[in-house]
Coordinates of C-alpha atoms and ligand atoms in Angstrom, one line a residue:
M24 CA -38.6 -4.3 8.1
D25 CA -37.2 -3.9 11.7
G26 CA -36.9 -1.9 14.5
S27 CA -33.6 -0.4 13.2
V28 CA -34.5 0.3 10.1
Q29 CA -37.1 2.5 10.8
L30 CA -35.8 4.5 13.8
E31 CA -33.2 5.0 10.9
M32 CA -35.9 5.8 8.5
R33 CA -37.9 7.9 11.0
F34 CA -35.2 10.0 12.5
G35 CA -32.8 9.9 9.6
A36 CA -32.2 12.7 7.1
A37 CA -33.0 10.2 3.6
N38 CA -30.0 11.8 2.4
Y39 CA -28.9 8.3 1.6
A40 CA -31.3 5.0 0.0
P41 CA -29.3 1.9 1.8
M42 CA -29.7 -1.0 0.1
P43 CA -32.5 -3.5 1.3
V44 CA -30.0 -5.4 4.3
T45 CA -29.1 -4.5 7.6
L46 CA -25.9 -5.4 8.2
A47 CA -24.7 -6.8 12.2
R48 CA -21.5 -8.5 11.8
G49 CA -17.7 -7.8 9.4
K50 CA -15.3 -10.0 9.7
G51 CA -12.1 -9.8 7.2
I52 CA -14.4 -9.9 3.3
Y53 CA -17.3 -10.9 5.2
L54 CA -21.1 -9.2 6.6
W55 CA -23.9 -10.7 8.0
D56 CA -27.3 -9.5 8.6
E57 CA -29.9 -9.3 11.3
N58 CA -30.5 -12.3 10.6
G59 CA -27.1 -14.3 10.6
R60 CA -27.1 -13.9 6.8
R61 CA -23.0 -14.1 5.1
Y62 CA -22.2 -11.8 2.5
I63 CA -19.8 -11.4 0.3
D64 CA -18.3 -7.8 0.8
M65 CA -17.2 -6.4 -2.9
M66 CA -17.8 -2.6 -2.2
G67 CA -15.7 -2.0 0.3
A68 CA -17.2 0.7 1.8
Y69 CA -15.8 1.9 -0.9
S70 CA -12.4 1.7 -0.6
A71 CA -12.6 2.2 3.5
A72 CA -12.9 -1.2 4.2
S73 CA -9.4 -2.1 1.6
F74 CA -8.1 -4.2 4.8
G75 CA -11.4 -6.3 5.6
H76 CA -13.9 -5.9 8.3
C77 CA -12.3 -5.5 11.8
H78 CA -8.9 -6.9 11.1
P79 CA -7.8 -8.0 14.0
R80 CA -4.8 -5.7 14.3
L81 CA -6.3 -2.7 13.2
V82 CA -8.9 -2.5 16.3
Q83 CA -5.9 -4.4 18.4
A84 CA -4.3 -0.6 18.0
L85 CA -7.6 1.4 18.3
T86 CA -8.7 -0.7 21.4
D87 CA -4.8 -0.8 23.2
Q88 CA -4.7 3.7 22.4
A89 CA -8.7 4.3 23.2
R90 CA -7.3 2.9 27.2
Q91 CA -4.2 5.3 27.0
L92 CA -4.5 8.3 25.2
D93 CA -8.0 9.9 23.9
T94 CA -8.5 13.3 21.9
V95 CA -6.4 16.2 23.4
S96 CA -6.5 18.1 20.3
R97 CA -4.0 19.8 19.0
A98 CA -3.4 22.5 21.5
Y99 CA -0.3 20.1 23.2
F100 CA 1.5 17.8 21.5
S101 CA 0.8 14.2 21.3
D102 CA 3.0 11.1 21.6
R103 CA 2.1 9.1 18.9
L104 CA 1.2 12.3 15.8
G105 CA 4.8 12.2 15.0
A106 CA 4.8 8.5 14.2
F107 CA 2.0 8.5 12.1
L108 CA 2.7 11.4 10.0
G109 CA 5.7 10.0 9.9
R110 CA 5.3 6.7 8.2
A111 CA 2.6 8.7 5.6
C112 CA 5.5 10.7 4.2
A113 CA 8.0 8.1 4.0
L114 CA 5.8 5.7 2.4
T115 CA 4.8 8.9 -0.4
G116 CA 7.6 11.0 -1.1
M117 CA 6.0 13.2 0.6
D118 CA 8.0 16.7 2.7
Q119 CA 4.7 17.4 5.0
A120 CA 1.5 16.0 6.4
L121 CA -1.7 18.1 7.2
P122 CA -4.1 15.4 9.3
M123 CA -7.7 16.2 9.2
N124 CA -10.9 12.8 9.5
S125 CA -13.4 13.1 6.2
G126 CA -11.8 12.9 2.4
A127 CA -13.8 15.8 1.8
E128 CA -11.7 18.0 4.4
A129 CA -8.6 16.9 3.2
V130 CA -9.6 17.6 0.1
E131 CA -10.0 21.2 1.7
T132 CA -7.3 21.8 2.5
A133 CA -5.7 21.2 -1.0
L134 CA -8.1 23.7 -1.6
K135 CA -6.7 26.9 0.8
A136 CA -2.9 25.2 0.3
A137 CA -3.5 25.3 -3.5
R138 CA -4.7 29.1 -3.2
K139 CA -2.4 30.3 -0.5
W140 CA 0.4 29.1 -2.3
A141 CA -0.3 31.1 -4.7
Y142 CA -0.8 34.5 -3.6
K143 CA 1.9 34.0 -1.4
V144 CA 4.4 32.4 -3.4
K145 CA 3.8 32.1 -7.2
E146 CA 2.9 35.9 -6.8
V147 CA -1.4 35.8 -7.8
P148 CA -3.1 39.2 -7.8
A149 CA -5.2 38.9 -4.8
D150 CA -8.8 36.7 -4.7
R151 CA -7.8 35.6 -8.6
A152 CA -5.8 32.6 -8.0
E153 CA -8.2 29.6 -10.1
I154 CA -7.7 25.5 -9.8
I155 CA -9.0 23.2 -12.4
V156 CA -11.0 19.8 -11.8
C157 CA -12.2 17.1 -14.1
D158 CA -15.6 16.9 -15.5
G159 CA -17.0 13.3 -13.6
N160 CA -15.2 14.5 -10.7
F161 CA -16.3 13.7 -7.1
H162 CA -14.1 15.6 -3.9
G163 CA -16.9 14.7 -1.5
R164 CA -19.7 17.2 -0.9
T165 CA -19.1 20.8 1.3
I166 CA -19.9 23.6 -0.6
A167 CA -16.9 24.7 -2.6
I168 CA -16.9 20.8 -3.9
V169 CA -19.8 20.6 -5.2
G170 CA -19.8 23.9 -6.3
F171 CA -17.0 22.2 -9.2
S172 CA -19.5 19.3 -9.0
S173 CA -20.2 18.2 -12.9
V174 CA -23.5 16.7 -11.2
P175 CA -26.6 18.8 -11.4
Q176 CA -27.8 16.3 -8.5
Y177 CA -24.9 17.3 -6.1
R178 CA -25.2 20.9 -7.0
D179 CA -28.6 21.5 -7.3
G180 CA -30.4 23.6 -4.1
F181 CA -26.9 24.5 -3.2
G182 CA -26.0 27.1 -4.5
P183 CA -24.2 29.9 -4.6
F184 CA -21.1 28.4 -5.1
P185 CA -17.3 30.0 -4.1
A186 CA -15.3 30.9 -7.2
G187 CA -12.9 30.0 -8.6
F188 CA -12.7 26.7 -10.4
R189 CA -12.9 25.2 -13.6
S190 CA -13.4 22.3 -15.3
V191 CA -11.7 20.5 -18.1
P192 CA -12.9 17.1 -19.6
F193 CA -10.7 13.6 -18.0
G194 CA -8.0 12.2 -20.1
D195 CA -7.8 15.4 -22.1
A196 CA -4.0 16.9 -21.2
A197 CA -5.0 19.7 -23.9
A198 CA -7.8 20.8 -22.6
L199 CA -5.5 21.6 -18.9
R200 CA -3.0 23.0 -21.6
A201 CA -5.4 25.4 -22.6
A202 CA -7.0 26.3 -19.5
I203 CA -4.1 27.2 -17.3
T204 CA -3.9 30.6 -16.7
P205 CA -1.2 32.8 -14.6
N206 CA -3.6 32.8 -12.0
T207 CA -3.7 29.2 -12.5
A208 CA -2.5 28.0 -9.1
A209 CA -3.4 24.1 -9.1
F210 CA -4.8 21.2 -10.7
L211 CA -6.9 19.2 -9.2
V212 CA -7.4 15.3 -10.3
E213 CA -8.0 11.7 -9.7
P214 CA -5.7 9.3 -10.9
I215 CA -8.5 7.1 -11.4
Q216 CA -11.9 8.3 -11.3
G217 CA -14.1 6.0 -8.8
E218 CA -17.6 7.4 -8.0
G219 CA -17.6 9.3 -11.7
G220 CA -17.5 5.3 -13.2
I221 CA -13.9 3.4 -12.6
N222 CA -12.7 5.7 -14.7
V223 CA -9.2 4.9 -16.5
P224 CA -7.2 7.3 -17.8
P225 CA -5.3 6.8 -21.6
P226 CA -2.1 5.7 -20.8
G227 CA 0.8 8.8 -19.7
Y228 CA -2.3 11.3 -19.3
L229 CA -0.7 11.6 -16.1
A230 CA 2.8 12.0 -17.0
E231 CA 1.5 14.7 -19.7
V232 CA 0.0 16.6 -17.5
A233 CA 3.0 16.2 -14.2
R234 CA 4.9 17.8 -17.6
I235 CA 2.2 20.2 -18.1
C236 CA 2.1 21.4 -14.6
R237 CA 6.0 21.8 -14.2
E238 CA 6.2 23.6 -17.0
Q239 CA 3.2 26.4 -16.3
N240 CA 4.4 26.3 -12.2
V241 CA 1.2 25.0 -11.5
L242 CA 1.0 22.9 -8.2
L243 CA -0.3 19.0 -9.3
I244 CA -3.1 18.0 -6.3
C245 CA -3.6 13.9 -6.8
D246 CA -6.6 12.9 -4.8
E247 CA -6.0 9.5 -3.7
I248 CA -8.7 9.4 -1.3
Q249 CA -11.2 6.2 -2.7
S250 CA -7.8 5.2 -5.7
G251 CA -4.8 5.7 -2.9
L252 CA -3.3 3.0 -0.3
G253 CA -2.6 -0.2 -2.7
R254 CA -6.5 -0.5 -4.5
T255 CA -5.2 -0.5 -7.9
G256 CA -1.6 -2.3 -6.9
K257 CA -0.2 0.6 -6.3
L258 CA 0.7 2.2 -3.5
L259 CA -0.3 5.1 -4.9
A260 CA -3.0 5.0 -8.1
C261 CA -0.5 7.7 -10.0
Q262 CA 2.4 5.8 -9.3
H263 CA 1.5 3.5 -12.3
D264 CA 2.4 6.3 -14.6
G265 CA 5.6 7.0 -12.7
V266 CA 4.6 10.5 -11.3
K267 CA 5.6 12.2 -8.3
P268 CA 2.9 15.4 -7.5
D269 CA 3.3 17.9 -5.3
A270 CA 0.9 16.7 -3.3
V271 CA -1.7 13.9 -2.2
T272 CA -5.1 13.8 -0.9
L273 CA -5.6 10.3 1.5
G274 CA -8.7 9.1 3.3
K275 CA -11.0 6.1 3.3
A276 CA -8.4 2.5 3.9
L277 CA -6.2 5.2 6.0
G278 CA -8.7 4.8 9.0
G279 CA -8.9 0.8 8.8
G280 CA -12.2 0.7 7.8
L281 CA -12.1 1.7 12.0
L282 CA -12.5 5.7 12.1
P283 CA -12.7 8.6 9.6
V284 CA -8.8 9.6 9.0
S285 CA -7.6 11.9 6.7
L286 CA -4.2 14.1 5.2
F287 CA -3.1 16.3 2.7
L288 CA 0.3 15.5 2.3
A289 CA 2.5 18.2 0.2
R290 CA 6.5 19.1 -0.7
R291 CA 7.4 21.1 1.7
D292 CA 7.0 24.5 0.4
V293 CA 3.4 24.1 -0.3
M294 CA 3.3 23.4 3.7
Q295 CA 4.8 25.6 4.9
V296 CA 2.3 28.8 3.7
F297 CA 0.3 27.3 6.7
K298 CA 1.2 29.7 10.1
P299 CA -0.8 28.7 13.4
G300 CA -4.8 29.3 13.1
D301 CA -4.5 29.2 9.6
H302 CA -6.5 25.9 9.4
G303 CA -7.3 22.9 11.9
S304 CA -10.1 20.0 12.6
T305 CA -10.4 19.6 16.2
F306 CA -10.1 15.7 16.6
G307 CA -8.0 15.9 13.1
G308 CA -4.8 14.1 14.2
N309 CA -6.1 12.9 17.3
P310 CA -3.9 10.6 18.9
I311 CA -6.9 7.2 18.2
A312 CA -6.3 8.2 14.8
A313 CA -2.3 7.9 14.6
A314 CA -2.4 4.7 16.0
V315 CA -5.3 3.6 13.2
G316 CA -3.2 5.3 11.0
L317 CA -0.2 4.3 11.7
A318 CA -1.2 0.4 11.5
A319 CA -3.2 0.7 8.8
L320 CA -0.7 2.2 6.9
N321 CA 2.1 -0.6 8.4
T322 CA -0.2 -3.7 7.7
L323 CA -1.0 -2.2 4.1
I324 CA 2.6 -2.7 4.0
E325 CA 3.7 -5.6 5.8
E326 CA 0.4 -7.8 4.7
N327 CA 2.1 -6.9 0.6
L328 CA -1.8 -6.6 0.3
I329 CA -0.2 -4.2 -2.6
E330 CA 1.1 -6.4 -4.6
R331 CA -1.7 -8.5 -4.1
S332 CA -3.4 -5.4 -5.2
A333 CA -2.1 -6.1 -8.1
R334 CA -2.0 -9.9 -8.5
L335 CA -5.4 -10.1 -7.6
G336 CA -6.6 -7.2 -9.2
A337 CA -5.7 -8.7 -12.7
H338 CA -7.0 -12.0 -12.2
L339 CA -10.4 -10.9 -11.2
L340 CA -10.6 -7.8 -14.3
A341 CA -9.4 -11.2 -16.2
R342 CA -12.4 -13.1 -15.2
L343 CA -14.7 -10.1 -15.2
R344 CA -13.8 -9.2 -19.0
A345 CA -14.4 -13.2 -19.7
I346 CA -18.0 -12.6 -19.5
R347 CA -19.5 -13.0 -22.0
N348 CA -23.2 -10.7 -22.3
P349 CA -25.5 -8.0 -24.4
I350 CA -24.9 -5.9 -21.1
I351 CA -22.1 -5.2 -20.5
R352 CA -20.6 -2.2 -22.6
E353 CA -17.2 -2.6 -20.4
V354 CA -15.6 -3.3 -17.9
R355 CA -13.2 -0.9 -16.3
G356 CA -10.2 -0.8 -13.4
R357 CA -7.4 -1.1 -12.3
G358 CA -6.1 -3.2 -9.1
L359 CA -8.3 -4.2 -6.7
F360 CA -10.7 -1.3 -8.8
A361 CA -12.8 -2.5 -11.2
G362 CA -16.1 -1.2 -12.8
V363 CA -18.4 -3.6 -14.9
E364 CA -20.5 -0.8 -17.3
L365 CA -24.0 -1.6 -18.5
E366 CA -26.2 -1.0 -21.7
R367 CA -28.1 1.4 -19.8
D368 CA -31.5 0.4 -21.8
L369 CA -31.4 -3.5 -21.4
A370 CA -30.1 -3.0 -16.9
S371 CA -29.5 -0.8 -14.9
A372 CA -26.5 -1.1 -12.6
A373 CA -29.4 0.2 -9.6
T374 CA -31.3 -3.3 -10.8
V375 CA -28.5 -5.7 -10.9
A376 CA -26.4 -4.4 -7.6
R377 CA -29.7 -5.2 -6.0
R378 CA -30.3 -9.1 -7.7
L379 CA -26.6 -9.4 -6.8
L380 CA -27.4 -8.4 -2.9
Q381 CA -30.1 -11.5 -3.2
A382 CA -27.1 -13.8 -4.3
G383 CA -24.6 -12.6 -1.3
V384 CA -23.0 -10.6 -3.1
L385 CA -22.8 -6.9 -2.0
T386 CA -21.4 -3.9 -4.7
K387 CA -22.9 -0.7 -5.6
D388 CA -23.9 1.5 -8.7
T389 CA -22.2 4.7 -9.5
H390 CA -22.2 6.8 -12.3
R391 CA -22.1 6.2 -16.0
N392 CA -24.6 3.4 -15.2
T393 CA -21.9 0.9 -13.7
V394 CA -20.9 -2.1 -11.0
R395 CA -18.8 -1.0 -8.9
F396 CA -16.5 -3.7 -6.9
A397 CA -12.9 -2.7 -4.7
P398 CA -13.2 -5.2 -2.5
P399 CA -11.3 -5.7 0.6
L400 CA -7.1 -6.1 -0.2
V401 CA -7.2 -9.4 1.7
I402 CA -10.0 -11.4 -0.7
E403 CA -8.5 -14.9 -1.9
E404 CA -8.4 -15.8 -5.0
S405 CA -11.2 -18.3 -4.6
E406 CA -13.5 -15.6 -3.1
I407 CA -12.7 -13.5 -6.4
D408 CA -13.9 -16.2 -8.8
W409 CA -17.0 -17.2 -6.0
A410 CA -18.4 -13.9 -6.1
V411 CA -18.1 -13.9 -10.1
D412 CA -19.2 -16.7 -10.9
R413 CA -22.5 -14.8 -9.2
V414 CA -22.4 -11.7 -11.3
A415 CA -22.0 -13.7 -14.4
E416 CA -25.9 -15.7 -13.3
V417 CA -27.3 -12.3 -11.9
L418 CA -26.3 -10.7 -16.0
D419 CA -27.7 -13.9 -17.4
E420 CA -30.8 -13.8 -16.0
F421 CA -31.1 -9.9 -16.9
A422 CA -30.2 -10.8 -20.2
R423 CA -32.7 -14.0 -20.4
A424 CA -34.4 -11.2 -19.3
D425 CA -36.3 -13.1 -16.2
V426 CA -35.9 -10.1 -14.9
H427 CA -36.3 -6.1 -16.0
P428 CA -34.5 -3.4 -15.5
Ligands
PLP503 C1 -14.7 9.6 -0.9 C2 -13.9 10.2 -1.3 C3 -13.5 11.9 -1.2 C4 -14.7 12.4 0.3 O1 -14.2 11.8 1.2 P1 -14.6 12.0 2.2 O2 -14.6 10.7 3.1 O3 -16.8 11.3 1.6 O4 -15.5 13.1 2.0 C5 -13.0 12.6 -1.9 N1 -12.3 12.3 -3.2 C6 -11.8 10.9 -3.3 C7 -12.0 10.5 -4.7 C8 -12.9 10.0 -3.2 O5 -13.8 9.1 -3.7

């Protein structure tokens, strides 16, 4: 262990258990450790590094803006924010956007908007609004959000939690219909569950959900923090079902891998429930975040990264599905967003990810014993092939029981 790891372990809270590698440099799809060893990044910082590491155009936008104007707070207008919000709305088809920093903050914003919309517009009786979420969800780590998580560890020791949430099975539109009451404000859903294990719902699920929400006057809020911005081969993953939600959350890749930038976007009649003082964030929408966010959106479009994700994602999934190995239970995914679920008694995804690290491939396990792949969208086909070859070799080792779970 080197000095920085010892310092981090001594002075840092133990709320993460990092893999045994100390990264010191990044460029494109590659990361280097402090000894100069190179790794291919098939994890992409949970989809925050969609543009590859230290993308020159984004670094330029960051440094140019940092020299010009930094944080001024939303107490004043800045000459950067409007263009960013306008571009985000134009691309997503939403009317207005509210900038925050982390994904969890964008989701909290969505929850507040949905509740206030329920009281002001839908006329739900005071303090009775309900929001429906899905089993296996991941929307962040605040108290309200972990309060409706179905992962026991995320909740354990953090109660009491805010009331007003109920959970239904993911991928089951009939369960949603049955759970809606006159007090239901919104249905919050990830079009593809990321942390929950790269869970792809049955075809047509989201379209059916959108129909139900419209009929019942319930807001459909898609959390696209991980699945959005080209990750699944569309700008938004909900577009695979031809769905236009009432509101969307974006984050992760929106900051270009450089800094936290998130947005809550919505229809005007939803967003207009916010009055001055109702909600805010000191750093939300600061000039540097706005400049980087705008550059990230422009780069996504101008470098054709969405089509690239669709094309190369199909290749990645085909290559993963072609691996013949009894350890693999299922390969799921869409675009450059893939999960390989392993047979639990044959191998643990965490052990496989550690072995892949030794082989020069960075990945990470998710729930459901799944190894995730969300490489930067700038990856080349030959680089996917190289990484998948390593995956096949490592799984072979496990199948031959050279390595034990
Ligand atoms: C990562 C994630 C979040 C939370 O984002 P943070 O920036 O970690 O707060 C919310 N929703 C989804 C779907 C995510 O994947």
